[in-house]
Amino acid sequence: MNSKKILFITSEFPPEPGGIGNHAFHLASGLQQSGKEVQVMADYRNASAKEEQMFDSKQSFTVKRIPRKKILLLTYALRILTAYRLAKKTDLVLVSGKFSLWTGAFIKVMLKIRTIAIVHGSELKLNNSFLRNITNVCLHKFDNIIAVSNYTKSLLPTQDQEKARVIPNGFEIGSVGKQILPEQVNIYGLNLITVGNVTPRKGQHNVVNVLPALKERYPKLVYHIVGIPTEQDKIIKLATQLGVQENIIFHGKVDEAHKNCLLKESSIFIMLSQATAQGDVEGFGIAVLEANALGVPAIGATGCGIEDAIKEGYSGKLVNAQNTNEIVNAIEDILNNYLSYKQNAIHWSQNFTWKKVIEKYLRVIQ
């Protein structure tokens, strides 16, 4: 079946931040450019809605936003009714995000239209067992399931893993100026960086825990933390207790150009993610590849989707996020072979460009 018209229901969408929304935007753009007629359905997440309306008006595809009501059940009802109405005029429904999965399953039952679910990770590990069971029942209704990593696929119910295909997230890097590949790194001025919301899932606290050991080897160590400072106070408290607060710089949320400059000036990208008690997990690791594309090798945690974003011993190293010795040894290995890791990281990142990712989606869709 050559699906020409596609309804894409997503729980997040720009200009508000969020990995699911960023993924949805690039996927919608790529499918539209490939000749599909894409309509995105998402919520208004900003109270004024003006920024979102301006953003939507500039896109090549159409966007239908659902206003959030004070009574949550009214929002749910409006989402479902709008999705049902739009789906009747399309050939295929793509869904991404928790509530979108439930909506997509409803559409499948009511209209018998082809539906494809995109799963990222956290929606499969909901802390509420009732909601988790509802999600599992819904997943079984879909014709196809796309998981963003092998780790995410492993979280699916066993009976649904056979119809699931892994397609990683894509990325793109804008203009960042001329890049210089140094022959070696000044290890005494080691610059580590993490990009992401400052939360337990992103694992900034795991990096801070290892800073005292690293500081003994690299006296001028600096750890750059870039991202929304959700739990920055907790990181400051931990760093103060460990005596490494002067080795950390918080940059907060920055624009793309500033972020890329910080990445280029860093020695190693490090993301020691971990699953939270609420079921929040790292489904893939786009920030890792963005760093790689700028020639920055990466260190990431095992036991999460980052395992698919790092080629062990090539673009970076995979470690136990709580094992100080593993992390210290990984940094030493990268620094001792820096030029090789740097060049390999750039080469590895090219496997995840949006052009290549869209081609994989088209093979599933068509």
Tab-separated table of C-alpha atoms in Angstrom:
chain	number	residue	atom	x	y	z
A	1	MET	CA	0.000	0.000	0.000
A	2	ASN	CA	1.402	3.371	-1.014
A	3	SER	CA	0.245	5.618	1.829
A	4	LYS	CA	0.065	9.140	0.440
A	5	LYS	CA	-1.785	10.951	3.236
A	6	ILE	CA	-0.330	10.592	6.727
A	7	LEU	CA	-1.755	11.786	10.035
A	8	PHE	CA	1.020	12.083	12.610
A	9	ILE	CA	-0.233	12.284	16.218
A	10	THR	CA	2.474	13.306	18.681
A	11	SER	CA	2.513	14.154	22.376
A	12	GLU	CA	5.215	16.807	21.882
A	13	PHE	CA	6.027	19.242	19.106
A	14	PRO	CA	8.224	22.330	18.707
A	15	PRO	CA	8.753	25.131	19.431
A	16	GLU	CA	8.463	23.780	22.979
A	17	PRO	CA	11.546	21.677	23.917
A	18	GLY	CA	11.481	17.874	24.084
A	19	GLY	CA	13.179	14.936	22.399
A	20	ILE	CA	9.914	13.359	21.204
A	21	GLY	CA	8.842	16.669	19.699
A	22	ASN	CA	12.180	17.200	17.954
A	23	HIS	CA	11.951	13.689	16.510
A	24	ALA	CA	8.373	14.285	15.360
A	25	PHE	CA	9.255	17.560	13.655
A	26	HIS	CA	12.119	16.149	11.607
A	27	LEU	CA	10.160	13.041	10.728
A	28	ALA	CA	7.164	15.073	9.558
A	29	SER	CA	9.422	17.378	7.549
A	30	GLY	CA	11.272	14.487	5.930
A	31	LEU	CA	8.131	12.587	5.001
A	32	GLN	CA	6.591	15.746	3.531
A	33	GLN	CA	9.717	16.356	1.452
A	34	SER	CA	9.609	12.766	0.208
A	35	GLY	CA	6.210	13.377	-1.409
A	36	LYS	CA	3.838	12.430	1.410
A	37	GLU	CA	1.004	14.701	2.504
A	38	VAL	CA	1.574	15.043	6.242
A	39	GLN	CA	-0.702	16.544	8.868
A	40	VAL	CA	0.557	16.762	12.439
A	41	MET	CA	-1.769	16.720	15.437
A	42	ALA	CA	-0.330	18.018	18.718
A	43	ASP	CA	-1.319	20.001	21.806
A	44	TYR	CA	-0.903	23.671	22.531
A	45	ARG	CA	1.679	23.576	25.321
A	46	ASN	CA	2.271	27.308	25.638
A	47	ALA	CA	-0.443	29.395	27.327
A	48	SER	CA	-0.305	32.231	24.789
A	49	ALA	CA	-0.151	29.916	21.717
A	50	LYS	CA	1.306	32.760	19.619
A	51	GLU	CA	4.782	31.263	19.371
A	52	GLU	CA	3.350	27.906	18.329
A	53	GLN	CA	1.046	29.455	15.746
A	54	MET	CA	3.941	31.389	14.242
A	55	PHE	CA	6.076	28.239	14.145
A	56	ASP	CA	3.292	26.192	12.520
A	57	SER	CA	2.700	28.813	9.816
A	58	LYS	CA	6.264	28.406	8.552
A	59	GLN	CA	6.074	24.634	7.974
A	60	SER	CA	5.548	22.820	4.675
A	61	PHE	CA	3.029	20.503	6.356
A	62	THR	CA	-0.134	21.412	8.273
A	63	VAL	CA	-0.394	21.312	12.052
A	64	LYS	CA	-3.601	20.906	14.046
A	65	ARG	CA	-3.190	21.954	17.679
A	66	ILE	CA	-5.487	20.868	20.494
A	67	PRO	CA	-6.061	23.394	23.304
A	68	ARG	CA	-5.561	22.089	26.819
A	69	LYS	CA	-8.679	22.459	28.964
A	70	LYS	CA	-8.741	23.021	32.706
A	71	ILE	CA	-10.679	19.776	33.032
A	72	LEU	CA	-8.243	17.126	31.826
A	73	LEU	CA	-10.959	14.726	30.659
A	74	LEU	CA	-12.216	17.384	28.235
A	75	THR	CA	-8.728	17.628	26.735
A	76	TYR	CA	-8.613	13.841	26.303
A	77	ALA	CA	-12.037	13.816	24.667
A	78	LEU	CA	-11.114	16.632	22.295
A	79	ARG	CA	-7.913	14.849	21.300
A	80	ILE	CA	-9.745	11.627	20.494
A	81	LEU	CA	-12.572	13.299	18.575
A	82	THR	CA	-10.166	15.435	16.545
A	83	ALA	CA	-7.919	12.472	15.783
A	84	TYR	CA	-10.903	10.390	14.681
A	85	ARG	CA	-12.119	13.144	12.361
A	86	LEU	CA	-8.697	13.701	10.801
A	87	ALA	CA	-7.944	9.972	10.478
A	88	LYS	CA	-11.029	9.423	8.326
A	89	LYS	CA	-9.333	11.498	5.612
A	90	THR	CA	-5.913	9.790	5.684
A	91	ASP	CA	-4.273	6.555	4.508
A	92	LEU	CA	-1.987	6.003	7.492
A	93	VAL	CA	-1.755	7.101	11.116
A	94	LEU	CA	1.628	7.490	12.837
A	95	VAL	CA	1.677	8.012	16.597
A	96	SER	CA	4.445	9.019	19.006
A	97	GLY	CA	4.137	9.472	22.783
A	98	LYS	CA	2.062	7.906	25.560
A	99	PHE	CA	-1.419	9.343	25.014
A	100	SER	CA	-0.891	9.197	21.264
A	101	LEU	CA	-0.504	5.416	21.573
A	102	TRP	CA	-3.896	5.166	23.236
A	103	THR	CA	-5.473	7.412	20.610
A	104	GLY	CA	-3.922	5.432	17.762
A	105	ALA	CA	-5.259	2.159	19.109
A	106	PHE	CA	-8.760	3.673	19.354
A	107	ILE	CA	-8.552	4.813	15.727
A	108	LYS	CA	-7.411	1.359	14.637
A	109	VAL	CA	-10.376	-0.297	16.309
A	110	MET	CA	-12.908	2.218	15.015
A	111	LEU	CA	-11.676	2.792	11.446
A	112	LYS	CA	-9.517	-0.259	10.644
A	113	ILE	CA	-6.983	2.150	9.137
A	114	ARG	CA	-3.302	1.222	9.056
A	115	THR	CA	-1.514	2.481	12.179
A	116	ILE	CA	2.162	2.581	13.152
A	117	ALA	CA	3.406	3.270	16.683
A	118	ILE	CA	6.766	4.902	17.427
A	119	VAL	CA	8.031	4.075	20.912
A	120	HIS	CA	10.854	5.889	22.705
A	121	GLY	CA	11.135	4.101	26.048
A	122	SER	CA	9.533	5.879	28.995
A	123	GLU	CA	5.978	5.227	27.760
A	124	LEU	CA	6.733	1.493	28.117
A	125	LYS	CA	7.861	1.714	31.764
A	126	LEU	CA	5.016	3.686	33.312
A	127	ASN	CA	5.062	3.511	37.115
A	128	ASN	CA	1.278	3.047	37.230
A	129	SER	CA	0.583	-0.638	36.480
A	130	PHE	CA	-2.967	0.089	35.270
A	131	LEU	CA	-1.754	2.618	32.689
A	132	ARG	CA	1.102	0.306	31.741
A	133	ASN	CA	-1.359	-2.496	31.039
A	134	ILE	CA	-3.535	-0.171	28.951
A	135	THR	CA	-0.473	0.794	26.909
A	136	ASN	CA	0.444	-2.852	26.325
A	137	VAL	CA	-3.088	-3.654	25.137
A	138	CYS	CA	-2.984	-0.656	22.787
A	139	LEU	CA	0.396	-1.626	21.354
A	140	HIS	CA	-0.998	-4.998	20.334
A	141	LYS	CA	-3.533	-3.255	18.054
A	142	PHE	CA	-0.931	-1.560	15.826
A	143	ASP	CA	0.075	-2.944	12.442
A	144	ASN	CA	3.715	-1.968	12.950
A	145	ILE	CA	5.857	-0.745	15.838
A	146	ILE	CA	9.048	1.267	15.415
A	147	ALA	CA	11.414	1.387	18.391
A	148	VAL	CA	14.127	4.048	18.501
A	149	SER	CA	16.707	1.624	19.924
A	150	ASN	CA	17.246	-2.050	20.661
A	151	TYR	CA	16.900	-1.192	24.340
A	152	THR	CA	13.466	0.334	23.703
A	153	LYS	CA	12.463	-2.719	21.681
A	154	SER	CA	13.426	-4.950	24.617
A	155	LEU	CA	10.874	-3.085	26.779
A	156	LEU	CA	7.978	-4.076	24.508
A	157	PRO	CA	5.654	-6.927	25.495
A	158	THR	CA	7.134	-10.181	24.181
A	159	GLN	CA	4.246	-10.806	21.778
A	160	ASP	CA	4.813	-7.414	20.101
A	161	GLN	CA	8.576	-7.601	19.657
A	162	GLU	CA	8.267	-9.684	16.483
A	163	LYS	CA	6.434	-6.913	14.603
A	164	ALA	CA	8.767	-4.211	15.933
A	165	ARG	CA	11.588	-2.724	13.896
A	166	VAL	CA	14.407	-0.583	15.258
A	167	ILE	CA	14.946	2.758	13.517
A	168	PRO	CA	17.209	5.121	15.473
A	169	ASN	CA	16.562	8.785	15.968
A	170	GLY	CA	18.143	11.116	13.447
A	171	PHE	CA	19.999	14.362	13.961
A	172	GLU	CA	21.284	17.351	12.064
A	173	ILE	CA	23.908	19.945	12.865
A	174	GLY	CA	23.635	23.484	11.621
A	175	SER	CA	26.503	25.787	10.660
A	176	VAL	CA	29.119	25.853	13.403
A	177	GLY	CA	32.110	27.360	11.677
A	178	LYS	CA	35.497	25.880	10.886
A	179	GLN	CA	36.542	22.962	13.019
A	180	ILE	CA	40.100	22.160	14.029
A	181	LEU	CA	41.116	18.576	14.774
A	182	PRO	CA	43.930	18.713	17.323
A	183	GLU	CA	46.619	16.069	17.259
A	184	GLN	CA	46.266	15.677	21.005
A	185	VAL	CA	44.315	17.019	23.948
A	186	ASN	CA	45.718	18.892	26.916
A	187	ILE	CA	44.610	16.363	29.512
A	188	TYR	CA	45.309	18.726	32.383
A	189	GLY	CA	42.637	21.012	30.937
A	190	LEU	CA	40.095	18.222	30.422
A	191	ASN	CA	36.655	19.579	29.474
A	192	LEU	CA	33.688	17.240	29.954
A	193	ILE	CA	30.187	18.178	28.814
A	194	THR	CA	26.639	16.872	29.205
A	195	VAL	CA	23.753	18.314	27.199
A	196	GLY	CA	20.250	17.647	28.475
A	197	ASN	CA	17.631	18.556	31.038
A	198	VAL	CA	19.227	18.450	34.494
A	199	THR	CA	17.336	15.453	35.851
A	200	PRO	CA	18.179	12.034	37.326
A	201	ARG	CA	17.482	10.375	33.949
A	202	LYS	CA	20.229	12.356	32.227
A	203	GLY	CA	22.667	11.350	34.971
A	204	GLN	CA	24.548	14.574	35.667
A	205	HIS	CA	24.775	13.470	39.316
A	206	ASN	CA	26.611	10.309	38.233
A	207	VAL	CA	29.243	12.437	36.512
A	208	VAL	CA	29.599	14.679	39.568
A	209	ASN	CA	30.160	11.616	41.743
A	210	VAL	CA	33.251	10.689	39.744
A	211	LEU	CA	34.717	14.221	39.574
A	212	PRO	CA	36.816	13.884	42.772
A	213	ALA	CA	38.672	10.895	41.282
A	214	LEU	CA	39.100	12.670	37.952
A	215	LYS	CA	40.290	15.869	39.598
A	216	GLU	CA	43.271	14.010	41.069
A	217	ARG	CA	44.444	13.125	37.548
A	218	TYR	CA	43.296	16.217	35.697
A	219	PRO	CA	43.781	19.243	37.991
A	220	LYS	CA	42.168	21.738	35.593
A	221	LEU	CA	39.116	19.598	34.978
A	222	VAL	CA	35.932	21.451	34.013
A	223	TYR	CA	32.494	19.853	33.715
A	224	HIS	CA	30.044	21.825	31.554
A	225	ILE	CA	26.351	21.171	32.225
A	226	VAL	CA	24.099	22.438	29.425
A	227	GLY	CA	20.311	22.236	29.590
A	228	ILE	CA	17.171	23.283	31.424
A	229	PRO	CA	18.235	23.525	35.120
A	230	THR	CA	15.320	21.493	36.495
A	231	GLU	CA	17.256	19.975	39.409
A	232	GLN	CA	20.351	22.160	39.332
A	233	ASP	CA	20.131	22.892	43.065
A	234	LYS	CA	20.535	19.203	43.856
A	235	ILE	CA	23.628	19.000	41.653
A	236	ILE	CA	25.118	22.077	43.354
A	237	LYS	CA	24.501	20.534	46.775
A	238	LEU	CA	26.151	17.248	45.747
A	239	ALA	CA	29.121	19.031	44.163
A	240	THR	CA	29.608	21.140	47.294
A	241	GLN	CA	29.600	18.028	49.486
A	242	LEU	CA	32.252	16.446	47.237
A	243	GLY	CA	34.365	19.601	47.005
A	244	VAL	CA	34.120	19.910	43.209
A	245	GLN	CA	31.671	22.811	42.877
A	246	GLU	CA	34.414	25.032	41.393
A	247	ASN	CA	34.953	22.486	38.615
A	248	ILE	CA	31.390	22.764	37.302
A	249	ILE	CA	29.901	25.398	35.017
A	250	PHE	CA	26.118	25.545	34.541
A	251	HIS	CA	25.112	27.080	31.222
A	252	GLY	CA	21.347	26.546	31.421
A	253	LYS	CA	19.291	26.353	28.255
A	254	VAL	CA	21.219	27.785	25.293
A	255	ASP	CA	20.521	28.199	21.587
A	256	GLU	CA	21.911	25.780	18.986
A	257	ALA	CA	24.869	27.960	17.981
A	258	HIS	CA	25.972	28.406	21.601
A	259	LYS	CA	25.511	24.702	22.303
A	260	ASN	CA	27.614	23.726	19.304
A	261	CYS	CA	30.395	26.102	20.352
A	262	LEU	CA	30.447	24.538	23.825
A	263	LEU	CA	30.568	21.064	22.290
A	264	LYS	CA	33.467	21.979	19.985
A	265	GLU	CA	35.459	23.301	22.925
A	266	SER	CA	34.916	20.102	24.925
A	267	SER	CA	37.184	17.076	25.079
A	268	ILE	CA	34.588	14.378	25.779
A	269	PHE	CA	30.800	14.258	25.818
A	270	ILE	CA	29.550	12.236	28.788
A	271	MET	CA	26.023	11.037	29.527
A	272	LEU	CA	25.662	8.586	32.416
A	273	SER	CA	21.906	8.145	32.166
A	274	GLN	CA	19.867	5.893	34.421
A	275	ALA	CA	16.257	4.767	34.712
A	276	THR	CA	14.260	6.555	37.407
A	277	ALA	CA	11.814	5.107	39.930
A	278	GLN	CA	9.011	6.709	37.902
A	279	GLY	CA	9.986	4.674	34.825
A	280	ASP	CA	11.677	7.514	32.948
A	281	VAL	CA	14.409	6.038	30.726
A	282	GLU	CA	16.873	7.161	28.063
A	283	GLY	CA	15.475	5.744	24.839
A	284	PHE	CA	18.360	6.611	22.546
A	285	GLY	CA	20.845	9.509	22.818
A	286	ILE	CA	20.677	12.106	20.055
A	287	ALA	CA	22.891	14.501	22.019
A	288	VAL	CA	25.676	11.903	21.794
A	289	LEU	CA	25.565	11.926	17.997
A	290	GLU	CA	25.392	15.707	17.820
A	291	ALA	CA	28.646	15.785	19.770
A	292	ASN	CA	30.165	13.058	17.582
A	293	ALA	CA	29.357	15.028	14.436
A	294	LEU	CA	31.504	17.855	15.805
A	295	GLY	CA	34.364	15.458	16.476
A	296	VAL	CA	33.730	14.979	20.193
A	297	PRO	CA	34.053	11.345	21.386
A	298	ALA	CA	31.450	10.174	23.896
A	299	ILE	CA	31.104	8.133	27.049
A	300	GLY	CA	27.663	6.724	27.790
A	301	ALA	CA	25.911	4.433	30.227
A	302	THR	CA	25.055	0.817	29.544
A	303	GLY	CA	21.554	-0.475	30.247
A	304	CYS	CA	19.738	2.176	28.229
A	305	GLY	CA	19.235	3.389	24.659
A	306	ILE	CA	22.626	5.097	24.604
A	307	GLU	CA	24.107	1.689	23.815
A	308	ASP	CA	22.825	2.129	20.242
A	309	ALA	CA	24.280	5.641	19.952
A	310	ILE	CA	27.882	4.705	20.798
A	311	LYS	CA	30.040	2.185	18.956
A	312	GLU	CA	32.160	0.756	21.760
A	313	GLY	CA	35.869	1.418	21.338
A	314	TYR	CA	35.250	3.353	18.106
A	315	SER	CA	33.169	6.496	18.622
A	316	GLY	CA	33.463	6.332	22.402
A	317	LYS	CA	33.075	4.067	25.411
A	318	LEU	CA	30.170	2.419	27.241
A	319	VAL	CA	30.413	2.153	31.021
A	320	ASN	CA	28.502	1.298	34.168
A	321	ALA	CA	27.218	4.717	35.266
A	322	GLN	CA	27.997	3.958	38.933
A	323	ASN	CA	31.465	2.450	38.421
A	324	THR	CA	34.102	5.100	39.016
A	325	ASN	CA	37.000	2.940	37.808
A	326	GLU	CA	35.282	2.142	34.513
A	327	ILE	CA	34.562	5.813	33.882
A	328	VAL	CA	38.106	6.948	34.750
A	329	ASN	CA	39.614	4.213	32.554
A	330	ALA	CA	37.278	5.095	29.681
A	331	ILE	CA	38.371	8.730	29.788
A	332	GLU	CA	42.032	7.713	29.892
A	333	ASP	CA	41.595	5.380	26.906
A	334	ILE	CA	39.946	8.100	24.825
A	335	LEU	CA	42.587	10.688	25.701
A	336	ASN	CA	45.422	8.284	24.898
A	337	ASN	CA	43.915	7.612	21.448
A	338	TYR	CA	42.207	10.932	20.931
A	339	LEU	CA	42.697	11.634	17.237
A	340	SER	CA	41.443	8.164	16.298
A	341	TYR	CA	38.343	8.468	18.498
A	342	LYS	CA	37.675	11.977	17.200
A	343	GLN	CA	37.773	10.977	13.532
A	344	ASN	CA	35.791	7.784	14.196
A	345	ALA	CA	33.107	9.767	16.041
A	346	ILE	CA	32.556	12.002	13.010
A	347	HIS	CA	32.351	8.993	10.695
A	348	TRP	CA	29.982	7.086	13.025
A	349	SER	CA	27.575	10.004	13.339
A	350	GLN	CA	26.918	9.985	9.594
A	351	ASN	CA	24.966	6.736	9.988
A	352	PHE	CA	22.247	8.701	11.776
A	353	THR	CA	21.531	11.649	9.487
A	354	TRP	CA	17.855	12.388	8.978
A	355	LYS	CA	18.151	11.576	5.285
A	356	LYS	CA	19.120	7.987	6.108
A	357	VAL	CA	16.549	7.700	8.894
A	358	ILE	CA	13.707	8.912	6.636
A	359	GLU	CA	14.647	6.301	4.037
A	360	LYS	CA	14.190	3.599	6.684
A	361	TYR	CA	10.783	4.985	7.662
A	362	LEU	CA	9.676	5.068	4.035
A	363	ARG	CA	10.511	1.371	3.654
A	364	VAL	CA	8.205	0.559	6.580
A	365	ILE	CA	5.451	2.919	5.410
A	366	GLN	CA	5.466	1.745	1.802
